Short mmCIF file of C-alpha atoms in Angstrom, two decimals:
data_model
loop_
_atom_site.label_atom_id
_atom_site.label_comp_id
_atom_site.label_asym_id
_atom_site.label_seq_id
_atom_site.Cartn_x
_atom_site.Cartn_y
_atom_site.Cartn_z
CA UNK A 1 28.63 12.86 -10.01
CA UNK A 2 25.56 15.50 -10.16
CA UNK A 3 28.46 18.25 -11.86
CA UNK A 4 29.26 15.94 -15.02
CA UNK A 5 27.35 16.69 -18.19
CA UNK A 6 24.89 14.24 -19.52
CA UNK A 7 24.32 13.34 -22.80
CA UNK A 8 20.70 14.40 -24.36
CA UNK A 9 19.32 11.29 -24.33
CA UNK A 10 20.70 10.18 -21.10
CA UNK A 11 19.05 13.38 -19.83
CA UNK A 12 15.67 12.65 -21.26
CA UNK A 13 15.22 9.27 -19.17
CA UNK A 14 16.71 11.02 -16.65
CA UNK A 15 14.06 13.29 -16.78
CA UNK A 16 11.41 10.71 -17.21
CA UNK A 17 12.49 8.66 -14.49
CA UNK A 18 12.30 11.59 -12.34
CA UNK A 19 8.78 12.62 -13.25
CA UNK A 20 8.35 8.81 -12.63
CA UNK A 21 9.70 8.98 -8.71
CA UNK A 22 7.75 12.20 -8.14
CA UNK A 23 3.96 10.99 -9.38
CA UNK A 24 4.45 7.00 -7.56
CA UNK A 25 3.20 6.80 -4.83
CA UNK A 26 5.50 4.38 -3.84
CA UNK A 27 8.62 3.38 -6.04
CA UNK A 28 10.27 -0.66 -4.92
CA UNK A 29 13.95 -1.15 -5.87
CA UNK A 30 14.35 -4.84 -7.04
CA UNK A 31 17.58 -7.16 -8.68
CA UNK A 32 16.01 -9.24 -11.04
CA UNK A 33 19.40 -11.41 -12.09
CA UNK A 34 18.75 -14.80 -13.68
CA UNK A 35 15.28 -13.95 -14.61
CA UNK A 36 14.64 -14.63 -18.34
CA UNK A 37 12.56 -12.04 -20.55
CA UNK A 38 9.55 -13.98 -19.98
CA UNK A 39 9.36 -14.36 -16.04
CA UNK A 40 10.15 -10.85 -16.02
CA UNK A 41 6.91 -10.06 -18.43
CA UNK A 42 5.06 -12.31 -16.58
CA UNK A 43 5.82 -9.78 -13.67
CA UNK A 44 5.14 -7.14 -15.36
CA UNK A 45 1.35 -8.39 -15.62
CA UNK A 46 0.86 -9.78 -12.43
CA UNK A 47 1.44 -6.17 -11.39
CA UNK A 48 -1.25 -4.98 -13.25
CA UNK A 49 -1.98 -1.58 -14.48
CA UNK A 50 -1.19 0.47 -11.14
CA UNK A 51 2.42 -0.16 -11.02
CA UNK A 52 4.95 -0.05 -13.71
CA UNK A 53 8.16 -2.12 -13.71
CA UNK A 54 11.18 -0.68 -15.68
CA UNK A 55 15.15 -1.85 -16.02
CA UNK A 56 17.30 1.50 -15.57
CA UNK A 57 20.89 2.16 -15.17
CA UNK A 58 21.94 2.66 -11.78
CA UNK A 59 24.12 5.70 -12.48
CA UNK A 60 20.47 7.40 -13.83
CA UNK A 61 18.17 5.97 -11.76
CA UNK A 62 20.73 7.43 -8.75
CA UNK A 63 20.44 10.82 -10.50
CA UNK A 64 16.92 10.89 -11.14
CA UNK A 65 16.30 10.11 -7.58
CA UNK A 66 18.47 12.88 -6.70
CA UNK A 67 16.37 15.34 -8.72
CA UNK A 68 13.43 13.81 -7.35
CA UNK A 69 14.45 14.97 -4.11
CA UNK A 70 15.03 11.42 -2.36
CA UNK A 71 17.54 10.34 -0.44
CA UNK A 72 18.86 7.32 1.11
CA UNK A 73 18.70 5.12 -1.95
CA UNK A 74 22.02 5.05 -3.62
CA UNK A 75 23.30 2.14 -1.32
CA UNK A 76 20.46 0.32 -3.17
CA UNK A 77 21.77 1.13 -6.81
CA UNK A 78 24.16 -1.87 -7.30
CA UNK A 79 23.67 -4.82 -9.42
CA UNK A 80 20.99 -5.30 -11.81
CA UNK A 81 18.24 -3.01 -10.87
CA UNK A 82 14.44 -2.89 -11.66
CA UNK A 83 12.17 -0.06 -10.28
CA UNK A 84 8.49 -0.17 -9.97
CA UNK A 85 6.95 2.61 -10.05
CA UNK A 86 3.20 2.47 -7.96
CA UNK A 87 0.59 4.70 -8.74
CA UNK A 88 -2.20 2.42 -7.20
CA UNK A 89 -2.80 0.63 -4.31
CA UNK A 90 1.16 -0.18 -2.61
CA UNK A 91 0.19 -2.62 -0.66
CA UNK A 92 -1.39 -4.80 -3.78
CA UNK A 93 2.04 -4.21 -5.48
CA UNK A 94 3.96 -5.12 -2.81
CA UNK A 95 2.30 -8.21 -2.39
CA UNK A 96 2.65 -8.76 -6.02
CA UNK A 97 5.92 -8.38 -6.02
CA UNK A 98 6.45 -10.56 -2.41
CA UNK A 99 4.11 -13.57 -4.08
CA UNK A 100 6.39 -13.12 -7.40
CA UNK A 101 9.44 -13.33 -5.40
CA UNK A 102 8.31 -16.23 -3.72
CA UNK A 103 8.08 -18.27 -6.99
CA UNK A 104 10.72 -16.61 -8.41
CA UNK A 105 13.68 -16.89 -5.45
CA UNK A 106 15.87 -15.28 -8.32
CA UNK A 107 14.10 -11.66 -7.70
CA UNK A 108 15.30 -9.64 -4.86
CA UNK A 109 13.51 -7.06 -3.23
CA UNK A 110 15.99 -4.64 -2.03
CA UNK A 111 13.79 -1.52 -0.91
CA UNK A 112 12.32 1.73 -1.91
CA UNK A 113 10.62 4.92 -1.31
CA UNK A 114 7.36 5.19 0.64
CA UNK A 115 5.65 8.79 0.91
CA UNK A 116 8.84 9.98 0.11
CA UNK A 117 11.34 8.34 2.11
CA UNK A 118 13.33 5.38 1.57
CA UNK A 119 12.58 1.80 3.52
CA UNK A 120 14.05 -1.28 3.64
CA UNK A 121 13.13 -4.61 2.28
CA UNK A 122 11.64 -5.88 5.90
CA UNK A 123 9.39 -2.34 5.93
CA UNK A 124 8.33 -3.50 1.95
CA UNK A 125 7.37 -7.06 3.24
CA UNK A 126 5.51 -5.52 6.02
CA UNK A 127 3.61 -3.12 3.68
CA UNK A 128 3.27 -6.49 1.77
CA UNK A 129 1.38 -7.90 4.89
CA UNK A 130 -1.10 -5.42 5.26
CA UNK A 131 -4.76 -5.91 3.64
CA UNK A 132 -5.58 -4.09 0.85
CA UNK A 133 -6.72 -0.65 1.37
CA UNK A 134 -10.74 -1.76 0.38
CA UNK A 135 -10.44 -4.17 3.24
CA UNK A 136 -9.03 -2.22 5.62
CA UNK A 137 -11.91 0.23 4.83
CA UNK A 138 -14.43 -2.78 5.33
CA UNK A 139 -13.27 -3.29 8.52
CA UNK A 140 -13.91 0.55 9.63
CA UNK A 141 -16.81 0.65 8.23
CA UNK A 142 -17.74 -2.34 10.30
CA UNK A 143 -16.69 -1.22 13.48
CA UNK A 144 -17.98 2.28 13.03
CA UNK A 145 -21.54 0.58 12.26
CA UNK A 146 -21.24 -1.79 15.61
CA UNK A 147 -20.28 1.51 18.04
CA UNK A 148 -23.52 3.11 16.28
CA UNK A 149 -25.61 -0.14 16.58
CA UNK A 150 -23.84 -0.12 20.67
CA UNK A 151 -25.03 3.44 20.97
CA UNK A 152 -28.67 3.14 19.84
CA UNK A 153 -29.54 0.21 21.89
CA UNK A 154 -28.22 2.46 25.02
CA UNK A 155 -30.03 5.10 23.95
CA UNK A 156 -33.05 3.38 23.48
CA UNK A 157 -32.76 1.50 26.70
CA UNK A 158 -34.41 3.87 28.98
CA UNK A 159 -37.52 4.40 26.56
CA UNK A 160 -38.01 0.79 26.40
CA UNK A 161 -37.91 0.56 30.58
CA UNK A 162 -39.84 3.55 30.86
CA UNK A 163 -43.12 1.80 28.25
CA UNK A 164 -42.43 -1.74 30.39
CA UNK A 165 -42.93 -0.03 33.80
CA UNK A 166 -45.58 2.24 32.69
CA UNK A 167 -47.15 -1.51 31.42
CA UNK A 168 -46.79 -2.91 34.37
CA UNK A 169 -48.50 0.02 36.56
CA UNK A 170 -51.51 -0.20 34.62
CA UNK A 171 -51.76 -3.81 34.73
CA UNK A 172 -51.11 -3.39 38.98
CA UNK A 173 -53.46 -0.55 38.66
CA UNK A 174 -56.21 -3.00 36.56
CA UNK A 175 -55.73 -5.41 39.30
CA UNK A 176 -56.55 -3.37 41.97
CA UNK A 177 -60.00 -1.84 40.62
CA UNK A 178 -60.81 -5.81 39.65
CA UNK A 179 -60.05 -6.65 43.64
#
């Protein structure tokens, strides 16, 4: 298939949807039969501005893949098939796509590529599962502030001993002169 010649403007989406699979950083493979025009642009919203969602031909989107330098996708390129392309957060678009599908039973989510291999649907729905990447971050930052908080009050444990029995030995010490 990669030895026939392509006609020039089959070539120039070709060429666009490889640029397209080599900046995402994550590209989900979807078949979007018996959606009308305006569930499908209601996806395209809810996806917001860091993913893009485009109808190709399988025959080119299999090619520009190819060219892209990924493999393991052309099982995937059968039917009616929608790719979006993620430049933002992945795990915000795959939830978008997961709640979408959810609403929408008629949208399938049939895989992808993820840091440039290919995963299946379950491996999408897990990445779907994950918090976002700002709460994930929250939570580090979190723990990394309760090990320092830990560390401090051990470190400042022996200080703290050390002015409570020098307290006490002058208040023995008072005691005695007084008796």
């Amino acid at each position: 298939m990669a030895d026939k010649p392509v006609r020039a403007d089959k070539a120039t989406a070709v060429a666009e949807l490889t640029e397209h699979f080599r900046k995402a950083e994550a590209t989900v493979l979807t078949e979007y039969r018996g959606l009308t025009v305006a569930q499908l642009t209601q996806l395209r919203r809810s996806l917001g501005q860091t993913a893009t969602y485009s109808v190709a031909k399988n025959t080119l989107a299999k090619r520009a893949a190819t060219d892209a330098g990924i493999s393991g996708l052309d099982e995937l390129f059968s039917g009616p098939t929608a790719l979006t392309f993620v430049s933002g957060d992945v795990v915000e678009a795959a939830k978008g796509l997961r709640e979408f599908a959810k609403a929408n039973p008629a949208l399938i989510i049939k895989g992808g590529v993820f840091e440039g291999r290919a995963i299946s649907a379950d491996e999408v729905k897990k990445l779907a599962d994950l918090e976002s990447r700002e709460v994930l971050l929250a939570k580090l930052a979190g723990a990394m502030k309760a090990n320092l908080s830990k560390a401090a009050a051990v470190l400042q444990a022996p200080l703290t001993k050390t002015a409570r029995l020098a307290a006490a030995l002058q208040d023995k010490r008072e005691k005695e002169q007084a008796a």
